[in-house]
Coordinates of C-alpha atoms in Angstrom, one line a residue:
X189 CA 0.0 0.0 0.0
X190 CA 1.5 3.1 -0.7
X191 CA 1.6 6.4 1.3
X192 CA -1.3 8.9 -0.2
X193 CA 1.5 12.0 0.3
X194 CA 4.0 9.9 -1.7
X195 CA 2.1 9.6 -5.1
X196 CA 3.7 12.0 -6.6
X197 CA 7.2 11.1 -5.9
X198 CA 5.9 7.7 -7.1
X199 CA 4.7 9.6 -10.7
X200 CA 8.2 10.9 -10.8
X201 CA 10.1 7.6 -10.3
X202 CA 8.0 5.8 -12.8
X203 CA 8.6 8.1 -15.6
X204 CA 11.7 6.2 -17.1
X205 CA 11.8 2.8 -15.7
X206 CA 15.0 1.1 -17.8
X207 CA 18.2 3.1 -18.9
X208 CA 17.8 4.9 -22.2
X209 CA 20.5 5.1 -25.2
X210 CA 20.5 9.0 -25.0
X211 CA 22.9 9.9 -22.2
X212 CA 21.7 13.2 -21.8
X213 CA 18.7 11.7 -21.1
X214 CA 19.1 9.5 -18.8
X215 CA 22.0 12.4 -17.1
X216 CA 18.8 15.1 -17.0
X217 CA 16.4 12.5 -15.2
X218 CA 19.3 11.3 -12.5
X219 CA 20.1 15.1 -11.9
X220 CA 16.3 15.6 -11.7
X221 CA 16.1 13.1 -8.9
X222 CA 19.6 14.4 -7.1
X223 CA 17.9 18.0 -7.0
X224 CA 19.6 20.1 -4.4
X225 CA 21.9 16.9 -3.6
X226 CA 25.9 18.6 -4.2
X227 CA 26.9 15.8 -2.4
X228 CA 26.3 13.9 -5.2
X229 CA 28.9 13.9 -8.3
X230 CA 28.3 14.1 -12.1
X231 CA 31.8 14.1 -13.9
X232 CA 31.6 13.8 -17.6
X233 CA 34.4 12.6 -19.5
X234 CA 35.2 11.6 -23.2
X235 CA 36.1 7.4 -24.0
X236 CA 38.6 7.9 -26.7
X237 CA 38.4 11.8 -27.4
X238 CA 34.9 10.7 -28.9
X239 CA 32.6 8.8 -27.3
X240 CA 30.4 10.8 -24.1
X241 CA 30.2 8.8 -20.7
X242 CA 29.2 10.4 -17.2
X243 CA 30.4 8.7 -14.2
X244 CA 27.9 9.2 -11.1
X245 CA 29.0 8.9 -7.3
X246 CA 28.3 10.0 -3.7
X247 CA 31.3 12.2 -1.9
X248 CA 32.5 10.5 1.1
X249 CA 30.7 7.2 -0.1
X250 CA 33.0 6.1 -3.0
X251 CA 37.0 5.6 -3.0
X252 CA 37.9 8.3 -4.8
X253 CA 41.5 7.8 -5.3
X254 CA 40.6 4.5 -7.0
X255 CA 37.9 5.8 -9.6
X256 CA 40.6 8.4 -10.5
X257 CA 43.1 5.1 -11.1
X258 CA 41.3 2.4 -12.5
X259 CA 38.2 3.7 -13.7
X260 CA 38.5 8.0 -15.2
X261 CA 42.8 7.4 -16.6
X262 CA 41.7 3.5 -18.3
X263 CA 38.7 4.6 -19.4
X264 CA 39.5 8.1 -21.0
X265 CA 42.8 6.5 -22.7
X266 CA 40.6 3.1 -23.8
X267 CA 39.9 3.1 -27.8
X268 CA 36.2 3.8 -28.8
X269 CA 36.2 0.8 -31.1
X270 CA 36.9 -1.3 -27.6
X271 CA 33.9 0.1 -26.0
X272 CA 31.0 -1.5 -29.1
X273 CA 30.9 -4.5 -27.0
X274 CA 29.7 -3.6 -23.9
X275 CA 29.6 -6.8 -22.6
X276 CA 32.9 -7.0 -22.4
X277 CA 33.9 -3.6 -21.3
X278 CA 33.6 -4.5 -17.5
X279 CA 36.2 -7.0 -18.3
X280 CA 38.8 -4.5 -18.7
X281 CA 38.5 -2.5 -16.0
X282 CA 40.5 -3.6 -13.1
X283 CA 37.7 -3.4 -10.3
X284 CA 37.1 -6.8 -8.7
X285 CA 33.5 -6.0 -8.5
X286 CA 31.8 -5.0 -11.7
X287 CA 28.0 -4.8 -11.9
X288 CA 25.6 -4.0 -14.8
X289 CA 22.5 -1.9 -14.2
X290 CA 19.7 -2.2 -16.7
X291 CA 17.2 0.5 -14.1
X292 CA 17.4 3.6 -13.3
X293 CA 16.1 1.9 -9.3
X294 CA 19.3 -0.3 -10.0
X295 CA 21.6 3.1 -10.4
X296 CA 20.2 4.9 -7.4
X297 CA 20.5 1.9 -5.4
X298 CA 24.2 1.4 -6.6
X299 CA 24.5 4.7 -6.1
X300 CA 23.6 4.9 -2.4
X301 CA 25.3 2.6 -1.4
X302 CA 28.4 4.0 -2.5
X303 CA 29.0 1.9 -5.7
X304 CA 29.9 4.5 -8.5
X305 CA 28.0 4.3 -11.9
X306 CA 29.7 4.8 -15.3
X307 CA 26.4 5.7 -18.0
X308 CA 27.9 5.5 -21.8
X309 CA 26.3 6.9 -24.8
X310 CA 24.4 5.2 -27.2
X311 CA 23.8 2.3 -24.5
X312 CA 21.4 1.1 -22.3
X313 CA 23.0 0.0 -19.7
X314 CA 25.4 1.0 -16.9
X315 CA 28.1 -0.5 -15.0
X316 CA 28.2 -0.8 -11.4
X317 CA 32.0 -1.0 -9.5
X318 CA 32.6 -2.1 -6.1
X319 CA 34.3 1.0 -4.7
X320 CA 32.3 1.6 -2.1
X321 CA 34.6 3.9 0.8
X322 CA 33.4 5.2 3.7
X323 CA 34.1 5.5 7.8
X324 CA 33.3 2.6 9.6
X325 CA 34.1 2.1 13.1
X326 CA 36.9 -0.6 13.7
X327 CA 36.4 -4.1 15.5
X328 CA 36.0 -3.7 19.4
X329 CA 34.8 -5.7 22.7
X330 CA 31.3 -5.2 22.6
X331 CA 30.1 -3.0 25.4
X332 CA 26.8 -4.2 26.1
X333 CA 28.1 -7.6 26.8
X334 CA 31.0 -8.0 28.8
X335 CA 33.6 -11.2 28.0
X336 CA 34.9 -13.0 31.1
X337 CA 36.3 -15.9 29.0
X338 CA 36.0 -16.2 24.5
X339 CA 36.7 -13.7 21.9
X340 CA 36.6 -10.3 22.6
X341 CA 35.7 -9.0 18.4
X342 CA 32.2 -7.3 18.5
X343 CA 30.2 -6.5 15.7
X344 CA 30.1 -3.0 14.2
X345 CA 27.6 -0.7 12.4
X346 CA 28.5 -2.3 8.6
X347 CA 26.9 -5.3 7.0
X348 CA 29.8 -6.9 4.9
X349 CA 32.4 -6.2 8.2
X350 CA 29.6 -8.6 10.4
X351 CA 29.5 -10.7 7.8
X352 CA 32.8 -11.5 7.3
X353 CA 33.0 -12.0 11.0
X354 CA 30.4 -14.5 11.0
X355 CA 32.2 -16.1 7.7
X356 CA 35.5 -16.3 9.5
X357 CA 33.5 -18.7 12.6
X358 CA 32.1 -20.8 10.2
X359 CA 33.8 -21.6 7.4
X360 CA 31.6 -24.1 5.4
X361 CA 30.5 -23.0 2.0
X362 CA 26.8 -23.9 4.2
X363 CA 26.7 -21.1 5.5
X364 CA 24.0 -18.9 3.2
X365 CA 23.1 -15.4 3.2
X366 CA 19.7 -13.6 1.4
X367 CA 19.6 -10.1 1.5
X368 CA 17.6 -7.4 0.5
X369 CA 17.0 -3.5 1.1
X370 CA 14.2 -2.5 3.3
X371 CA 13.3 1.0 3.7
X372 CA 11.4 3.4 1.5
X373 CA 14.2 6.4 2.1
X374 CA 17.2 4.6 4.0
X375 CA 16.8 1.6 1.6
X376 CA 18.3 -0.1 4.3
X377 CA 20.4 -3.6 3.8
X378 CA 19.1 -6.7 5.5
X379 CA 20.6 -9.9 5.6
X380 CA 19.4 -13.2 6.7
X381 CA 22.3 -16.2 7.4
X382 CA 21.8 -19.7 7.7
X383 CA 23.5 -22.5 7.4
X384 CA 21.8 -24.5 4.8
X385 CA 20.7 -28.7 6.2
X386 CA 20.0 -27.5 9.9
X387 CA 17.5 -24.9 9.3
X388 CA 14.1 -25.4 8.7
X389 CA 13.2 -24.7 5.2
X390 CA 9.4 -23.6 6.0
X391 CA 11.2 -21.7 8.8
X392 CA 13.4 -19.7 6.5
X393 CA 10.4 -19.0 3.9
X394 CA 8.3 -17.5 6.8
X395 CA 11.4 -15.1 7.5
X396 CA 11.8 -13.9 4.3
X397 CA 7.9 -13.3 3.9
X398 CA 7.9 -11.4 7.1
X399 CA 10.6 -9.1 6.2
X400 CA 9.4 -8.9 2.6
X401 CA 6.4 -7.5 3.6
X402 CA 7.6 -4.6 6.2
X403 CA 6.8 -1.3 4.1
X404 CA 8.4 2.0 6.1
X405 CA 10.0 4.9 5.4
X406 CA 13.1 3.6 7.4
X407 CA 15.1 1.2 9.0
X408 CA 17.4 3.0 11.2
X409 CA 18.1 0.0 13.8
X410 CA 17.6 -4.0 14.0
X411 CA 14.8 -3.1 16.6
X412 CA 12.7 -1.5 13.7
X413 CA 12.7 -5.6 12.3
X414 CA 12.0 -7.2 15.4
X415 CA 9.0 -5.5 15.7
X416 CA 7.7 -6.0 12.2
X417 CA 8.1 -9.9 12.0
X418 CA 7.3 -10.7 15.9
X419 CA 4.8 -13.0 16.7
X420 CA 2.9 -11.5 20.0
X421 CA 4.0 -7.4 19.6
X422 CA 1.8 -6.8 23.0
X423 CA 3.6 -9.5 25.3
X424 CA 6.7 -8.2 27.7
X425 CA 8.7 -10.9 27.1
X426 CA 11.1 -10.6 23.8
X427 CA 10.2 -13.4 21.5
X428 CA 13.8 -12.7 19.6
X429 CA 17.1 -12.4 21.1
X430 CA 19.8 -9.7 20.2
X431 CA 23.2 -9.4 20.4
X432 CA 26.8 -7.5 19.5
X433 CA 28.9 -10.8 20.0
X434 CA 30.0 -13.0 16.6
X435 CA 30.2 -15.9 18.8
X436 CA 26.9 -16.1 20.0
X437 CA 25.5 -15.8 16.6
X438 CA 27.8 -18.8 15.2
X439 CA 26.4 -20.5 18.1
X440 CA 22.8 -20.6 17.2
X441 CA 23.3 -20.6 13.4
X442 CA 24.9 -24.4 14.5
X443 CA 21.7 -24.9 16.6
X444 CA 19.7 -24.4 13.2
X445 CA 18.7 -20.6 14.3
X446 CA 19.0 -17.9 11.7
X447 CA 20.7 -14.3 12.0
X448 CA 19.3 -11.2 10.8
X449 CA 21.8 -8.9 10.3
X450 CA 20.6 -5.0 9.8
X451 CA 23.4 -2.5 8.2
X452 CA 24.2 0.6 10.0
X453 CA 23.5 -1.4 13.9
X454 CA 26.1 -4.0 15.7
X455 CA 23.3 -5.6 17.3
X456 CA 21.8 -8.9 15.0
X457 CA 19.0 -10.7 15.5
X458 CA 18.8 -14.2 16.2
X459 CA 15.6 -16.5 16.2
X460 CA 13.4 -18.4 16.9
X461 CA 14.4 -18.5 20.5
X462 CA 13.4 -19.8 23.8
X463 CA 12.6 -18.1 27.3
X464 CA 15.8 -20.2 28.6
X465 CA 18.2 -18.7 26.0
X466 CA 17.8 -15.3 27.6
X467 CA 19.5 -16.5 30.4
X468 CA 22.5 -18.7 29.1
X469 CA 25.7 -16.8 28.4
X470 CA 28.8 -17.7 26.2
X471 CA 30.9 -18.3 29.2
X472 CA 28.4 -20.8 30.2
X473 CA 29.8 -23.4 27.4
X474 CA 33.8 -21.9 27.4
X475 CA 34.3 -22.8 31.5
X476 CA 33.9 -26.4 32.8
X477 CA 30.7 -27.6 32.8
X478 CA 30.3 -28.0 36.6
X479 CA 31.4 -24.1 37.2
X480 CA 28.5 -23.0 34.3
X481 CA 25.8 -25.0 35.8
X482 CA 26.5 -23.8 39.5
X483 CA 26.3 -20.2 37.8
X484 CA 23.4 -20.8 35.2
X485 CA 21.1 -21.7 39.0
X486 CA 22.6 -18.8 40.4
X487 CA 20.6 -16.9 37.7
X488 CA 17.5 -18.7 37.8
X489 CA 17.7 -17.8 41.6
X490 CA 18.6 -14.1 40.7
X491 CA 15.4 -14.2 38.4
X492 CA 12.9 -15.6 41.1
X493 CA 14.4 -12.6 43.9
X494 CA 14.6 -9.5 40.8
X495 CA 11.0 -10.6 40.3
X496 CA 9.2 -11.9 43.2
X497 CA 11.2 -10.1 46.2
X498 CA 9.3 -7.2 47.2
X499 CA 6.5 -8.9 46.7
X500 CA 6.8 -11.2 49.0
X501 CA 8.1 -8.7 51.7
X502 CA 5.4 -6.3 51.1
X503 CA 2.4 -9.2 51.1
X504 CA 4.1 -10.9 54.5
X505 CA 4.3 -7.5 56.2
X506 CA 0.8 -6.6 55.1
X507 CA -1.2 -9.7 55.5
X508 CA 1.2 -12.7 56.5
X509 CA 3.3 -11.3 59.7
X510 CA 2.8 -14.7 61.2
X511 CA 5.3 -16.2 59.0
X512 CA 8.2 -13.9 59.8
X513 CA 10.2 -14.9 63.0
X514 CA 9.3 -13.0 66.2
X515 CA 12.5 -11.3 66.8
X516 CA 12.9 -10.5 63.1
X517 CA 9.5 -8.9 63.2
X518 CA 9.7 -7.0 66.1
X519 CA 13.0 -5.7 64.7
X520 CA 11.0 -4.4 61.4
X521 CA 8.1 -3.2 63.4
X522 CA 10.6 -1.3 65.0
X523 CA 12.1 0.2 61.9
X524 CA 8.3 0.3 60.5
X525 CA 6.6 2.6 63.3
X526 CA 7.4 6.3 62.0
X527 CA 7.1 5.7 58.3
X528 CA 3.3 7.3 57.3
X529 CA 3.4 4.9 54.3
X530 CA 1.6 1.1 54.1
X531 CA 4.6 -1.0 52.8
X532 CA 3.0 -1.1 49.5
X533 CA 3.4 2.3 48.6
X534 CA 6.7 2.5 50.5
X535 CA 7.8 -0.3 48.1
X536 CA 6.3 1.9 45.2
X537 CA 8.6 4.7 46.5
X538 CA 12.0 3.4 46.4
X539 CA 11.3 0.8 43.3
X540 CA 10.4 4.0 41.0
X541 CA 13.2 5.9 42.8
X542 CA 15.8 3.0 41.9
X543 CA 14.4 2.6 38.0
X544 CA 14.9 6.3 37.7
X545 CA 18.5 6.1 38.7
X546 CA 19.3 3.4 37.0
X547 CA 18.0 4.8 33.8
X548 CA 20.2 8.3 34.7
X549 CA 23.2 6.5 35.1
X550 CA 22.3 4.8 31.3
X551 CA 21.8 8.1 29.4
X552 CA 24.5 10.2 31.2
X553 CA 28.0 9.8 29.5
X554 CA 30.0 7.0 31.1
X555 CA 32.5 8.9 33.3
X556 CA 29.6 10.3 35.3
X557 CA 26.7 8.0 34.7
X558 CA 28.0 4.9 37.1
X559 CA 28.7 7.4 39.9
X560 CA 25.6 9.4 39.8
X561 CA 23.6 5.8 40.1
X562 CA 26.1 4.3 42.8
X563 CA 26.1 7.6 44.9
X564 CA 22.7 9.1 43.8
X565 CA 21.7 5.5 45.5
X566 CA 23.4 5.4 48.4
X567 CA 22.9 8.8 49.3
X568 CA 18.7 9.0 48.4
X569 CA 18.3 5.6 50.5
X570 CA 20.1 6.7 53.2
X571 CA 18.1 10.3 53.3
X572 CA 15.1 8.9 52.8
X573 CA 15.9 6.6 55.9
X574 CA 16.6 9.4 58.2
X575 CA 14.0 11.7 57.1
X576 CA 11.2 8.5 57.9
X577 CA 10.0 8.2 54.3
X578 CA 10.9 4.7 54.1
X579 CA 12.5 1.7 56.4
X580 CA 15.9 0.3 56.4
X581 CA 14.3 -3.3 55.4
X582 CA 12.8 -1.7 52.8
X583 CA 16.0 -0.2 50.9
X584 CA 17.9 -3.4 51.5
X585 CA 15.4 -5.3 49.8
X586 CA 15.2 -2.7 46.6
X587 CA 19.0 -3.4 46.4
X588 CA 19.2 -6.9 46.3
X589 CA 16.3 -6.9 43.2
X590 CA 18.5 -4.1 41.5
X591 CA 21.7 -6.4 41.9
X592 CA 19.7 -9.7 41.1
X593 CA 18.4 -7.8 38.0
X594 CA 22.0 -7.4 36.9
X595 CA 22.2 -11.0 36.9
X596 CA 20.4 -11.3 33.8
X597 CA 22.4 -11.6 31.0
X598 CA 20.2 -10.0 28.7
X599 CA 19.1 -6.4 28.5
X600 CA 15.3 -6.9 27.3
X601 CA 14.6 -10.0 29.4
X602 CA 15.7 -8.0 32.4
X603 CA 13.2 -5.0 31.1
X604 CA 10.7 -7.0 31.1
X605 CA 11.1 -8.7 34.6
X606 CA 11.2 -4.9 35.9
X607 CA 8.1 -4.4 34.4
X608 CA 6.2 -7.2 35.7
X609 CA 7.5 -6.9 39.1
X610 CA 5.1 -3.8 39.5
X611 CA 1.7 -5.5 39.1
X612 CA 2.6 -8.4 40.9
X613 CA 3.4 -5.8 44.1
X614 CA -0.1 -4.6 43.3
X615 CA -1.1 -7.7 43.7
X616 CA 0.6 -8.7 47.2
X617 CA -0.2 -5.5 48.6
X618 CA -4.2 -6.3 47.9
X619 CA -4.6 -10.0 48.1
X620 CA -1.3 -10.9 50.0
X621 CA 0.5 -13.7 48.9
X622 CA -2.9 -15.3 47.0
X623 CA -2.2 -12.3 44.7
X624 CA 1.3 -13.5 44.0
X625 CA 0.7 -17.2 42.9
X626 CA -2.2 -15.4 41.0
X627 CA 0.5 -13.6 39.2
X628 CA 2.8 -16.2 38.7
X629 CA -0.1 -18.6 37.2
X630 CA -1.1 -15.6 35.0
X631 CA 2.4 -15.5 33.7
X632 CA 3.3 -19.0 33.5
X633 CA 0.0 -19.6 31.5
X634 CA 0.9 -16.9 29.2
X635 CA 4.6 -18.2 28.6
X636 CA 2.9 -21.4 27.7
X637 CA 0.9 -19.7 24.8
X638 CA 3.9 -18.0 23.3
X639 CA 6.0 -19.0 20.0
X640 CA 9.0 -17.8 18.3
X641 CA 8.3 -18.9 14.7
X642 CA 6.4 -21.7 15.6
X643 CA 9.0 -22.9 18.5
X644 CA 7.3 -22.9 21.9
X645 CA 8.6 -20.3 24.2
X646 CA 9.1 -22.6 27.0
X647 CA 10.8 -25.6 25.4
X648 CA 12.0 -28.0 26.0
X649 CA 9.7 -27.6 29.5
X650 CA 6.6 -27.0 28.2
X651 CA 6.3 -29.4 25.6
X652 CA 9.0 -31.9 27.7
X653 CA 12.1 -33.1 26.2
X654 CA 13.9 -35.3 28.4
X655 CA 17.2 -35.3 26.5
X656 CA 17.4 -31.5 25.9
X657 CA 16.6 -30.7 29.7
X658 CA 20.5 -31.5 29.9
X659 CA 21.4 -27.6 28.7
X660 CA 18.5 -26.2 30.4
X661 CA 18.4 -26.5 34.1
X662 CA 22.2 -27.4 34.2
X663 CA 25.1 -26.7 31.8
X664 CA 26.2 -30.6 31.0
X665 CA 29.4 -30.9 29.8
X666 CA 30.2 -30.9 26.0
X667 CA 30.7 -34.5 24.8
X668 CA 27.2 -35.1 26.4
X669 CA 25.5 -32.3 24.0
X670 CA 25.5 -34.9 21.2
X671 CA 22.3 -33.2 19.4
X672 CA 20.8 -30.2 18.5
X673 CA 17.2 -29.0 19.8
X674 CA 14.7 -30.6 18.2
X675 CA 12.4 -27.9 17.0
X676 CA 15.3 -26.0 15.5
X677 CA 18.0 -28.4 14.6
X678 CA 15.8 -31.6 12.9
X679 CA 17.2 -31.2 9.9
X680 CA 20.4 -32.6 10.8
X681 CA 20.1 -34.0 14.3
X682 CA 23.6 -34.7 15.6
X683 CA 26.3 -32.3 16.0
X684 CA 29.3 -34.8 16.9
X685 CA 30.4 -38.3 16.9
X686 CA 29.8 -40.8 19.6
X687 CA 32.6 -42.0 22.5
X688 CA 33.9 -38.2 23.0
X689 CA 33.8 -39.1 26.7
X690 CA 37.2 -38.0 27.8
X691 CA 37.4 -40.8 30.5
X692 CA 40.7 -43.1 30.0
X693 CA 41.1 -45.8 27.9
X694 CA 41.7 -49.7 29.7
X695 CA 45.2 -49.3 28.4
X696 CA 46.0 -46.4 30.0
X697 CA 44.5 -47.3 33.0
X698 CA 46.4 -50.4 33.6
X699 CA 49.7 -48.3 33.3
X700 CA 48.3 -45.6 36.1
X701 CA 47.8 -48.3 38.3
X702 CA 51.2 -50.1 37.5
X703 CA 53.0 -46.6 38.3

């Protein structure tokens, strides 16, 4: 459907579909679309003292150096008679990449994209070379996820750089990439990798007819994507997973996953996933199995107190005080007996006050923003303390959700435990702890309904698979992993040979014991 305010611009582009023979032509309608565009460059030059050509790039887009060298100086010097078979003129240039256009869409597109466009006289076509130059930021450690232990290289804001990182994991010629431009004015390069036998086939077409079928004006970031093609847009859980780190991405393009990679963001976009995979990291499978398991329950333990902890305090303290021990309640009674707030709104209070720090010491430049949140923190709980507003208890419990919050290794699945743990304190603080298995069965039932393309959200729980279970709940060790998940990786089932069990042979054995 196209935008009513656009229809004329539409007119415009459909006046000349294909390339015409007359250059002037086709140079008057391309300078007609780059109107008021001096970044844009139209240098006309003579083939052989004779023969007209314009070449066509973007300043600060295209390698300039190298159009002067290879392309103006062979071209300008190159016999006319040379040039009567077109098809063969790219062939002499010496540019590795060597395109031709038949559109005018084609030539804007090249264009854009920094490919320079060479438009000849008396032809209908163009040529399109891979010189493409611009900034790009260099390969760093991603900042948004920290590496204890595996390769530090993050991706960066250019397609063909994450790419090539993603080649450079995997190597097999499996490894398959469609692409395609999204975006009415950025025109925006998307790229979807698999690797071709573990991925679904009716997964991949239902991909590609999601993303063909986003029409925007832009695509600025991979987020724009993920909310185009996701299945249940209104649920707070993320139903895609996104990340800066190569490795991760290899990872669950060898699950049978496929990568979305946006240009002009680091962050891909990996799918279908699962609600366990937002709380597995890398390090998890580089350390020894027994050390990733101990910290993958730590987590799951983190996630239960970030969501559930004030909660619980704030129902026990309301309607439950039986439950706490006497000494322990008369010490929070004590605490409790100046503050003119019911613990409900007292929790409110310093939950609100800790989101807004937290989100200060996000958006204020990194020298600054960790201390403002540490000592805005520590200096607002302790105030508020002494001025009666809220308890001791109370600010202890708001700091150990914030820390087990931090636990989570992803970003969005920690937003959208902060955002749940608000209702659910509605909930305690009316119908006590009633209202908080009401919460949990609200949310557990929801879960259960969501899919990532088709994959149930909490597999390989909910449906059970026994034999998966083994790199959910714990972290087993790698010679036990001997198949993929079966909703993702049934293509090609096993992922390594039997008898990888590092115990020792009966040979070597009987010489331990004879030493």
């Amino acid at each position: 459907m196209d935008f009513p305010q656009e229809k004329e611009v539409e007119k415009k582009r459909n006046v000349q579909d294909t390339l015409s023979k007359n250059l002037q032509e086709n140079t008057t309608f391309l300078q007609s679309i780059y109107n008021n565009c001096p970044d844009v460059i139209f240098r006309t030059f003579l083939i052989g003292n004779s023969l007209r050509a314009v070449l066509i790039y973007i300043e600060g887009l295209s390698n300039v150096e190298e159009i002067d060298k290879n392309v103006l100086s062979l071209l300008i010097n190159l016999e006319v008679g040379m040039v009567l078979d077109f098809s063969t003129l790219g062939e002499k240039l010496p540019v590795s990449k060597v395109k031709q256009v038949v559109k005018i869409q084609e030539v804007i597109e090249q264009i854009s994209v920094g490919n320079p466009v060479v438009l000849i006289d008396q032809q209908s076509h163009g040529l399109s070379m891979g010189l493409a130059k611009f900034e790009k930021r260099s390969i760093e450690e991603p900042s948004a996820e920290s590496v204890v232990r595996g390769p530090r290289d993050g991706f960066t804001e250019t397609l063909s750089v994450n790419t090539a990182m993603l080649r450079r994991k995997l190597k097999s010629p499996n490894l398959k990439m469609n692409t395609m431009s999204i975006g009415r004015y950025s025109q925006t390069q998307v790229a979807v990798m698999y690797i071709d036998g573990l991925v679904d086939q009716t997964l991949l077409e239902e991909v590609n007819n999601r993303l063909s079928r986003i029409d925007v004006d832009g695509v600025l970031e991979s987020g724009y994507i993920e909310g185009f093609i996701e299945d249940y847009p209104y649920s707070p859980f993320p139903q895609m997973l996104n990340t800066e780190r190569p490795d991760v991405a290899a990872a669950h393009l060898l699950e049978g996953r496929f990568v979305i990679l946006v240009d002009g963001t680091p962050f891909v976009i990996i799918a279908p996933i699962t609600f366990y995979s937002f709380y597995q990291a890398a390090e998890d499978y580089y350390q020894r199995f027994l050390m990733g398991t101990l910290i993958r329950w730590l987590r799951y333990l983190f996630l239960l107190i970030a969501l559930l902890l004030p909660s619980t305090y704030v129902a026990i303290l309301t309607f439950h005080q039986e439950m706490v021990p006497t000494i322990l309640l008369l010490s929070v009674a004590k605490s409790r007996e100046e503050i003119p707030f019911p613990a409900l709104v007292e929790a409110l209070i310093m939950e609100i006050t800790f989101e807004a720090l937290r989100e200060a010491g996000l958006r204020l430049p990194k020298q600054v923003g960790s201390a403002v949140s540490i000592v805005g923190a520590l200096v607002i709980g302790q105030a508020a303390v002494s001025a009666g507003l809220v308890s001791a208890p109370m600010v202890m419990v708001v700091a150990i959700t914030g820390i087990a919050s931090f636990s989570i290794p992803r970003y969005n699945a920690a937003i959208a435990i902060r955002m749940l743990r608000f209702p659910i304190m509605f909930m305690a603080g009316t119908l006590g702890l009633l209202g908080i298995m009401l919460s949990l069965i609200t949310i557990i039932i929801h879960l259960s309904t969501i899919r990532s393309f088709g994959v149930p959200y909490l597999s390989p729980m909910a449906p059970m698979k026994g034999k998966e279970m083994k790199d959910v709940l714990m972290r087993a060790p790698w010679w036990s992993l001997k198949t993929r998940p079966r909703l993702t990786g049934n293509q090609n089932t096993y992922r390594q040979a039997n008898g990888q069990n590092p115990s020792p042979t009966r040979e070597t054995k009987q010489e331990m014991n004879k030493t």
